[in-house]
mmCIF file of C-alpha atoms in Angstrom:
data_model
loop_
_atom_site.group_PDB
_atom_site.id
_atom_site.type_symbol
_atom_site.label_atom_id
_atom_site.label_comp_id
_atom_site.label_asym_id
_atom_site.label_seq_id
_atom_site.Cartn_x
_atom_site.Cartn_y
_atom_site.Cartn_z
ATOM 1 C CA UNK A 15 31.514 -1.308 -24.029
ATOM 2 C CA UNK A 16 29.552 -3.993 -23.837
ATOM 3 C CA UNK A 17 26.113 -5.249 -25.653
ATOM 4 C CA UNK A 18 23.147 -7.621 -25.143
ATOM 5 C CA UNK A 19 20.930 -9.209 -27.610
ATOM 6 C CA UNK A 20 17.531 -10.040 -26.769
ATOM 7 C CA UNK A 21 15.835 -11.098 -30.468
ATOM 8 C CA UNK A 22 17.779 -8.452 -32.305
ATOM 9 C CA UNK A 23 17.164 -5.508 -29.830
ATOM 10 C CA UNK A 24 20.433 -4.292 -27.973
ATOM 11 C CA UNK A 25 20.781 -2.806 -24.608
ATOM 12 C CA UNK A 26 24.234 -1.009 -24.196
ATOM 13 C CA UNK A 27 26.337 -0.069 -21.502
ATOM 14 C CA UNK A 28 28.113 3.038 -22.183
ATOM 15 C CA UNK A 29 31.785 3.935 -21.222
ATOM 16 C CA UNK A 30 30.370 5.466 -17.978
ATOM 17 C CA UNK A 31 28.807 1.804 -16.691
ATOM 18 C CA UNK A 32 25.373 3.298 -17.134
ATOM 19 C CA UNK A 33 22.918 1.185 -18.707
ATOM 20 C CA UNK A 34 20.528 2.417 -21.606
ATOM 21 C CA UNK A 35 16.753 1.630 -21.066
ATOM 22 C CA UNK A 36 17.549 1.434 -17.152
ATOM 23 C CA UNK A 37 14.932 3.448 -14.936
ATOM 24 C CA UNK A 38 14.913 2.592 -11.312
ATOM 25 C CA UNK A 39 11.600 2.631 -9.730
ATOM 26 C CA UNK A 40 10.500 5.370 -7.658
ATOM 27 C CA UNK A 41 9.610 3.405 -4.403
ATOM 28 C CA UNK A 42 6.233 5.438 -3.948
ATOM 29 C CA UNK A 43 4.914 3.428 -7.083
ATOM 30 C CA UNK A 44 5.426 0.127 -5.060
ATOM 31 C CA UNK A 45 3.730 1.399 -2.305
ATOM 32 C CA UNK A 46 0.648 2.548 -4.818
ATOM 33 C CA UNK A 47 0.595 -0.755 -6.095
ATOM 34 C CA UNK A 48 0.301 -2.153 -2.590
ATOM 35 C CA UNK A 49 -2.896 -0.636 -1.473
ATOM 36 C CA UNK A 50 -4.663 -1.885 -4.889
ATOM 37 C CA UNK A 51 -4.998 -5.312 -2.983
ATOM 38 C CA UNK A 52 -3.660 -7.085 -6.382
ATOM 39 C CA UNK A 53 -0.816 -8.700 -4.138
ATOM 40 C CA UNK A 54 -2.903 -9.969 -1.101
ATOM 41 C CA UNK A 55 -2.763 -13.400 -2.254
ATOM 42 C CA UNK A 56 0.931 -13.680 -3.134
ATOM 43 C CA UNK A 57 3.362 -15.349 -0.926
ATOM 44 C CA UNK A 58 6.389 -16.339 -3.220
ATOM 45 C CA UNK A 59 7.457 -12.717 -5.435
ATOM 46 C CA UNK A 60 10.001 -12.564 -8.200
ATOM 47 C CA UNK A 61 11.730 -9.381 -9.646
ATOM 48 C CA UNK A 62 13.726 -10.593 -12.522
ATOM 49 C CA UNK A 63 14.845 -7.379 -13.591
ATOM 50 C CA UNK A 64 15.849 -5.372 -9.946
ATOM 51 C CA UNK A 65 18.680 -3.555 -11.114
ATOM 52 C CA UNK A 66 19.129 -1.376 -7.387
ATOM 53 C CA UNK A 67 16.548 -3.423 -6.005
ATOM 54 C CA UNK A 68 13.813 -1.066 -5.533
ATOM 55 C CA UNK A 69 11.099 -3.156 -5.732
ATOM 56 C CA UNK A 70 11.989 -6.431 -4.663
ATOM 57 C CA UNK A 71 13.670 -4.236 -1.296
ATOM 58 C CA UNK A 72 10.595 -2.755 -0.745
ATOM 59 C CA UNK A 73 8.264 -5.399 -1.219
ATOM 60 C CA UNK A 74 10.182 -7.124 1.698
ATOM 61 C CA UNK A 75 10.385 -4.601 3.606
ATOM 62 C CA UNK A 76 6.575 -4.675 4.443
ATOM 63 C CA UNK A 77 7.070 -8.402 5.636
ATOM 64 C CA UNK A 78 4.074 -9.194 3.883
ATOM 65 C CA UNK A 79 5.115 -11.986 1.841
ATOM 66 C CA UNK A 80 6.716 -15.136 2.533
ATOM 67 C CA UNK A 81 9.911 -14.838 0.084
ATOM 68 C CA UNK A 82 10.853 -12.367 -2.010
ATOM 69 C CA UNK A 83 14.047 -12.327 -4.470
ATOM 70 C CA UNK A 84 15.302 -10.140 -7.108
ATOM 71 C CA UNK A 85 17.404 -10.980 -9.584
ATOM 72 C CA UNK A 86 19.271 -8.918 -12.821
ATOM 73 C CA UNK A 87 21.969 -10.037 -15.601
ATOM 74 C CA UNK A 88 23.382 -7.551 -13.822
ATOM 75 C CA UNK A 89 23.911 -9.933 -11.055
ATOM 76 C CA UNK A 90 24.743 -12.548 -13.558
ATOM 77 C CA UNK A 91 21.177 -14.001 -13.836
ATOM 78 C CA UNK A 92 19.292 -13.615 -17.329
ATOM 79 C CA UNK A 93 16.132 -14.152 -16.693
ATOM 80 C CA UNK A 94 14.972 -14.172 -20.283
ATOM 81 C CA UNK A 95 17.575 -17.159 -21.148
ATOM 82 C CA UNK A 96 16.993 -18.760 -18.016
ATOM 83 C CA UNK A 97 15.378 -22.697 -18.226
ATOM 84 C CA UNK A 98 14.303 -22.906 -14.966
ATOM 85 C CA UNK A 99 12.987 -20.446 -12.337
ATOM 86 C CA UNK A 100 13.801 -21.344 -8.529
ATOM 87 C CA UNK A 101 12.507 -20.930 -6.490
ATOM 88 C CA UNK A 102 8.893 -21.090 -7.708
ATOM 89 C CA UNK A 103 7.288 -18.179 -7.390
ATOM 90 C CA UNK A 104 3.581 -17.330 -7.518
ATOM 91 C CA UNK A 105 3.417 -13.343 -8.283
ATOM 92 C CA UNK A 106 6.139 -11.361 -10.636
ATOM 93 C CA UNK A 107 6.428 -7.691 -9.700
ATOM 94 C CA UNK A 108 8.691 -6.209 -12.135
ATOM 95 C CA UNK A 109 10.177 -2.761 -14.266
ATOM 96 C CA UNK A 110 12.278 -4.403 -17.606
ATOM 97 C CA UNK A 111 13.905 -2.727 -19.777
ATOM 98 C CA UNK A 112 11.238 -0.769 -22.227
ATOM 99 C CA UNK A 113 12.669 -1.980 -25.380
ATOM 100 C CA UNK A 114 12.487 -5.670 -23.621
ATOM 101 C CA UNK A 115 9.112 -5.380 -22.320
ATOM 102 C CA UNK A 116 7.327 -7.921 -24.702
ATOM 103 C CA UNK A 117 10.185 -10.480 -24.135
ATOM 104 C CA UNK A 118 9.567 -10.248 -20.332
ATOM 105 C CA UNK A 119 6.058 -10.037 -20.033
ATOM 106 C CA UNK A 120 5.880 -13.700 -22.110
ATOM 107 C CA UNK A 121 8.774 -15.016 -20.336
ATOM 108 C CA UNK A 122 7.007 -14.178 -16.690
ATOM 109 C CA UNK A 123 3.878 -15.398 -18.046
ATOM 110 C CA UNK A 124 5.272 -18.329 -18.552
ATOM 111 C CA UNK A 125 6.640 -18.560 -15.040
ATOM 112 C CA UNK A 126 3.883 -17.042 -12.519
ATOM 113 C CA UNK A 127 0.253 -16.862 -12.676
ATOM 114 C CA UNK A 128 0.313 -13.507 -11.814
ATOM 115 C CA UNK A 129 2.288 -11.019 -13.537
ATOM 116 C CA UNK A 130 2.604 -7.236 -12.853
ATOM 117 C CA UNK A 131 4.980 -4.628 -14.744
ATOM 118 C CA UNK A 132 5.541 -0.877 -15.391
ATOM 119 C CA UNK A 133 4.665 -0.235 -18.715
ATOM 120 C CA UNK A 134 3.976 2.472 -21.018
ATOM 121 C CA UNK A 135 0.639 3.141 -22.325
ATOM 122 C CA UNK A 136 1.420 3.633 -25.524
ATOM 123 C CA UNK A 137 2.721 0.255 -25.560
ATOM 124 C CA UNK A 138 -1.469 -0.272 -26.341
ATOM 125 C CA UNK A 139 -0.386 1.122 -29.933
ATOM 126 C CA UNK A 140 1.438 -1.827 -31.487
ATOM 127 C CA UNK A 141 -0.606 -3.594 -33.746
ATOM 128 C CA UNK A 142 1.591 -6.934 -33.126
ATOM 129 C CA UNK A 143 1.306 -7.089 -29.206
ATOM 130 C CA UNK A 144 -2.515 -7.760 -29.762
ATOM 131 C CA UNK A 145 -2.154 -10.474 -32.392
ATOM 132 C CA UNK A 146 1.163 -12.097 -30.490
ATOM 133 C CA UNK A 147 -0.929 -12.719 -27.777
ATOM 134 C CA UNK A 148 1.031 -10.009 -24.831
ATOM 135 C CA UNK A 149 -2.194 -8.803 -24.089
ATOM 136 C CA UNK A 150 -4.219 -12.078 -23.461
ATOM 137 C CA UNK A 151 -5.027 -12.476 -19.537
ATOM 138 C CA UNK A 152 -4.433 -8.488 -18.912
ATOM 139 C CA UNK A 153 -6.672 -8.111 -15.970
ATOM 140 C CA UNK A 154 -5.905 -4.407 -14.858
ATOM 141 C CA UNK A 155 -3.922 -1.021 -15.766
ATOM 142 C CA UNK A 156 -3.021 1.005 -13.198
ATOM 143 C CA UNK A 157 -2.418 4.640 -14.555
ATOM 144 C CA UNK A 158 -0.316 6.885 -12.671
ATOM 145 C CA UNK A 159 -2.116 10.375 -12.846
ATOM 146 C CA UNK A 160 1.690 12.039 -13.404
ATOM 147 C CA UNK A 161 4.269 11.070 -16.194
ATOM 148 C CA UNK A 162 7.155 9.809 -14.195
ATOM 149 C CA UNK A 163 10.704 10.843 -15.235
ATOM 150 C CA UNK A 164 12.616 7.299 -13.912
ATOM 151 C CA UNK A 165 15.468 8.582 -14.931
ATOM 152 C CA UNK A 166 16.567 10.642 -11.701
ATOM 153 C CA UNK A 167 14.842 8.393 -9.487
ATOM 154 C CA UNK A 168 18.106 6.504 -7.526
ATOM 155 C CA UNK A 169 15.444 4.688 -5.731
ATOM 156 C CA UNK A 170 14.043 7.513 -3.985
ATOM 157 C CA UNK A 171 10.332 7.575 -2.989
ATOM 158 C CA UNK A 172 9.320 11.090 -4.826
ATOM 159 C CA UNK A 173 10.150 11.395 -8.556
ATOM 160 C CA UNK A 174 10.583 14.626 -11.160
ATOM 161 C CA UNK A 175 7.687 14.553 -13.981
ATOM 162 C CA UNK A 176 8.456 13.252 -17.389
ATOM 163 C CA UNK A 177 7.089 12.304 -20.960
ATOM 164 C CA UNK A 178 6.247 9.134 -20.828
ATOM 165 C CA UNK A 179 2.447 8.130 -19.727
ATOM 166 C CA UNK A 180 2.533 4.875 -17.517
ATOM 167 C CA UNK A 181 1.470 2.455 -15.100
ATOM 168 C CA UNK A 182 1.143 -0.988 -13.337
ATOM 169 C CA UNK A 183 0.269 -3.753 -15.920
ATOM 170 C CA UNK A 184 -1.343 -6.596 -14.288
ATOM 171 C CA UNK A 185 -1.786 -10.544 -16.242
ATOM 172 C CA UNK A 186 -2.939 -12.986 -14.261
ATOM 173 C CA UNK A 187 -3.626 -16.207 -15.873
ATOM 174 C CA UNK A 188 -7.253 -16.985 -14.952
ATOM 175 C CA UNK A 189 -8.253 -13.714 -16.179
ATOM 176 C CA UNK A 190 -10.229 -14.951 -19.655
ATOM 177 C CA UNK A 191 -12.426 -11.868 -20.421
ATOM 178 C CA UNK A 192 -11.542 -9.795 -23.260
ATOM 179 C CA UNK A 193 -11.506 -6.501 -21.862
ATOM 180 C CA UNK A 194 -9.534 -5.257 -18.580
ATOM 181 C CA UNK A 195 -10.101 -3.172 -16.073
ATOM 182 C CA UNK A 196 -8.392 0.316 -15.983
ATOM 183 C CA UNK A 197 -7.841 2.740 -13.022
ATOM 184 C CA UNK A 198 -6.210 5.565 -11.918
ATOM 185 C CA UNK A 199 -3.724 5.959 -9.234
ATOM 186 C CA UNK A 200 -3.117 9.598 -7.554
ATOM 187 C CA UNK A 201 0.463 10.065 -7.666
ATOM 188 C CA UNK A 202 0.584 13.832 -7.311
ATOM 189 C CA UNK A 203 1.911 13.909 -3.675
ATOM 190 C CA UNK A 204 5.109 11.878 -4.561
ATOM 191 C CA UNK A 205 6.293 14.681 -7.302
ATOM 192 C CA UNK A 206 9.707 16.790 -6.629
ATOM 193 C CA UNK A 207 8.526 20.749 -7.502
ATOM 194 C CA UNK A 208 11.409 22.484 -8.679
#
């Protein structure tokens, strides 16, 4: 078995390989976040957590962008202990870990001027993230209008609903207004009826 430490908080790989706090990305959430426009201007895109490559694949796919790379400690690149980035990139696209979500979000911040992540919106709920400073430049939340079980997804385009309540986070660092703007995206068409 083995374990990794990000500030105290653990992320373990069972006996069976599979990772805890791992949730693929159901591919129809990419496309979602595609027709918001938010990634019009980006050219250079980052995924520093991929895991099966769901997003960063998908992202490419469209040939929109100049580069795109993804990149995991699975892969043998820690992006969170990482000094330098490279290549540059100008937009991060990403789904970490849950319990690493704060770590991430700073670390891309530091990297990219514009940041977008899955998050949970009860994430909104910890008295610390406003005072640390995570939520400083949010410029949007997407909502999806369906909780999303990523746990079955196995990068597959529809998805089985869940518990959790989430969404497309989007920083970008010229956003200085305290407020940020919140929408709703119809997700109802990608959901696998039993």
């Amino acid at each position: 078995m083995s374990v990794r430490v990000h500030k105290n908080k653990k992320l373990v790989k069972d006996n069976t390989g599979h990772k805890q706090d791992f949730y693929p990305t159901p591919t129809s959430l990419i496309k979602e976040l595609l027709k918001t426009g938010i990634l019009n201007e980006s050219k250079i895109i980052l995924d520093p957590a991929c895991g099966q490559h769901a997003i960063d694949d998908t992202l490419r796919d469209t040939g929109l962008f100049k580069k795109v790379i993804g990149t995991d400690i699975i892969y043998g690149d820690d992006f969170l202990t990482k000094r330098n980035i490279n290549p540059i990139c100008d937009t991060i696209v990403m789904n970490p870990p849950f319990e690493l979500f704060d770590d991430f979000v700073f670390k891309a911040k530091e990297v990219a001027p514009l940041v977008i992540s899955i998050g949970k919106t009860d994430l909104f709920s910890a008295y610390q993230r406003y005072y640390n400073g995570l939520w400083k430049n949010l410029k949007a939340v997407y909502i999806f209008d369906r909780k999303v079980d990523y746990s079955n997804v196995e990068r597959k385009e529809t998805f089985k609903c869940g518990m959790m309540t989430t969404g497309w986070f989007v920083w970008d660092k010229n956003w200085d207004r305290p407020y940020w703007k919140t929408s709703i995206i119809d997700v109802q068409g990608y959901v696998e009826h039993a």
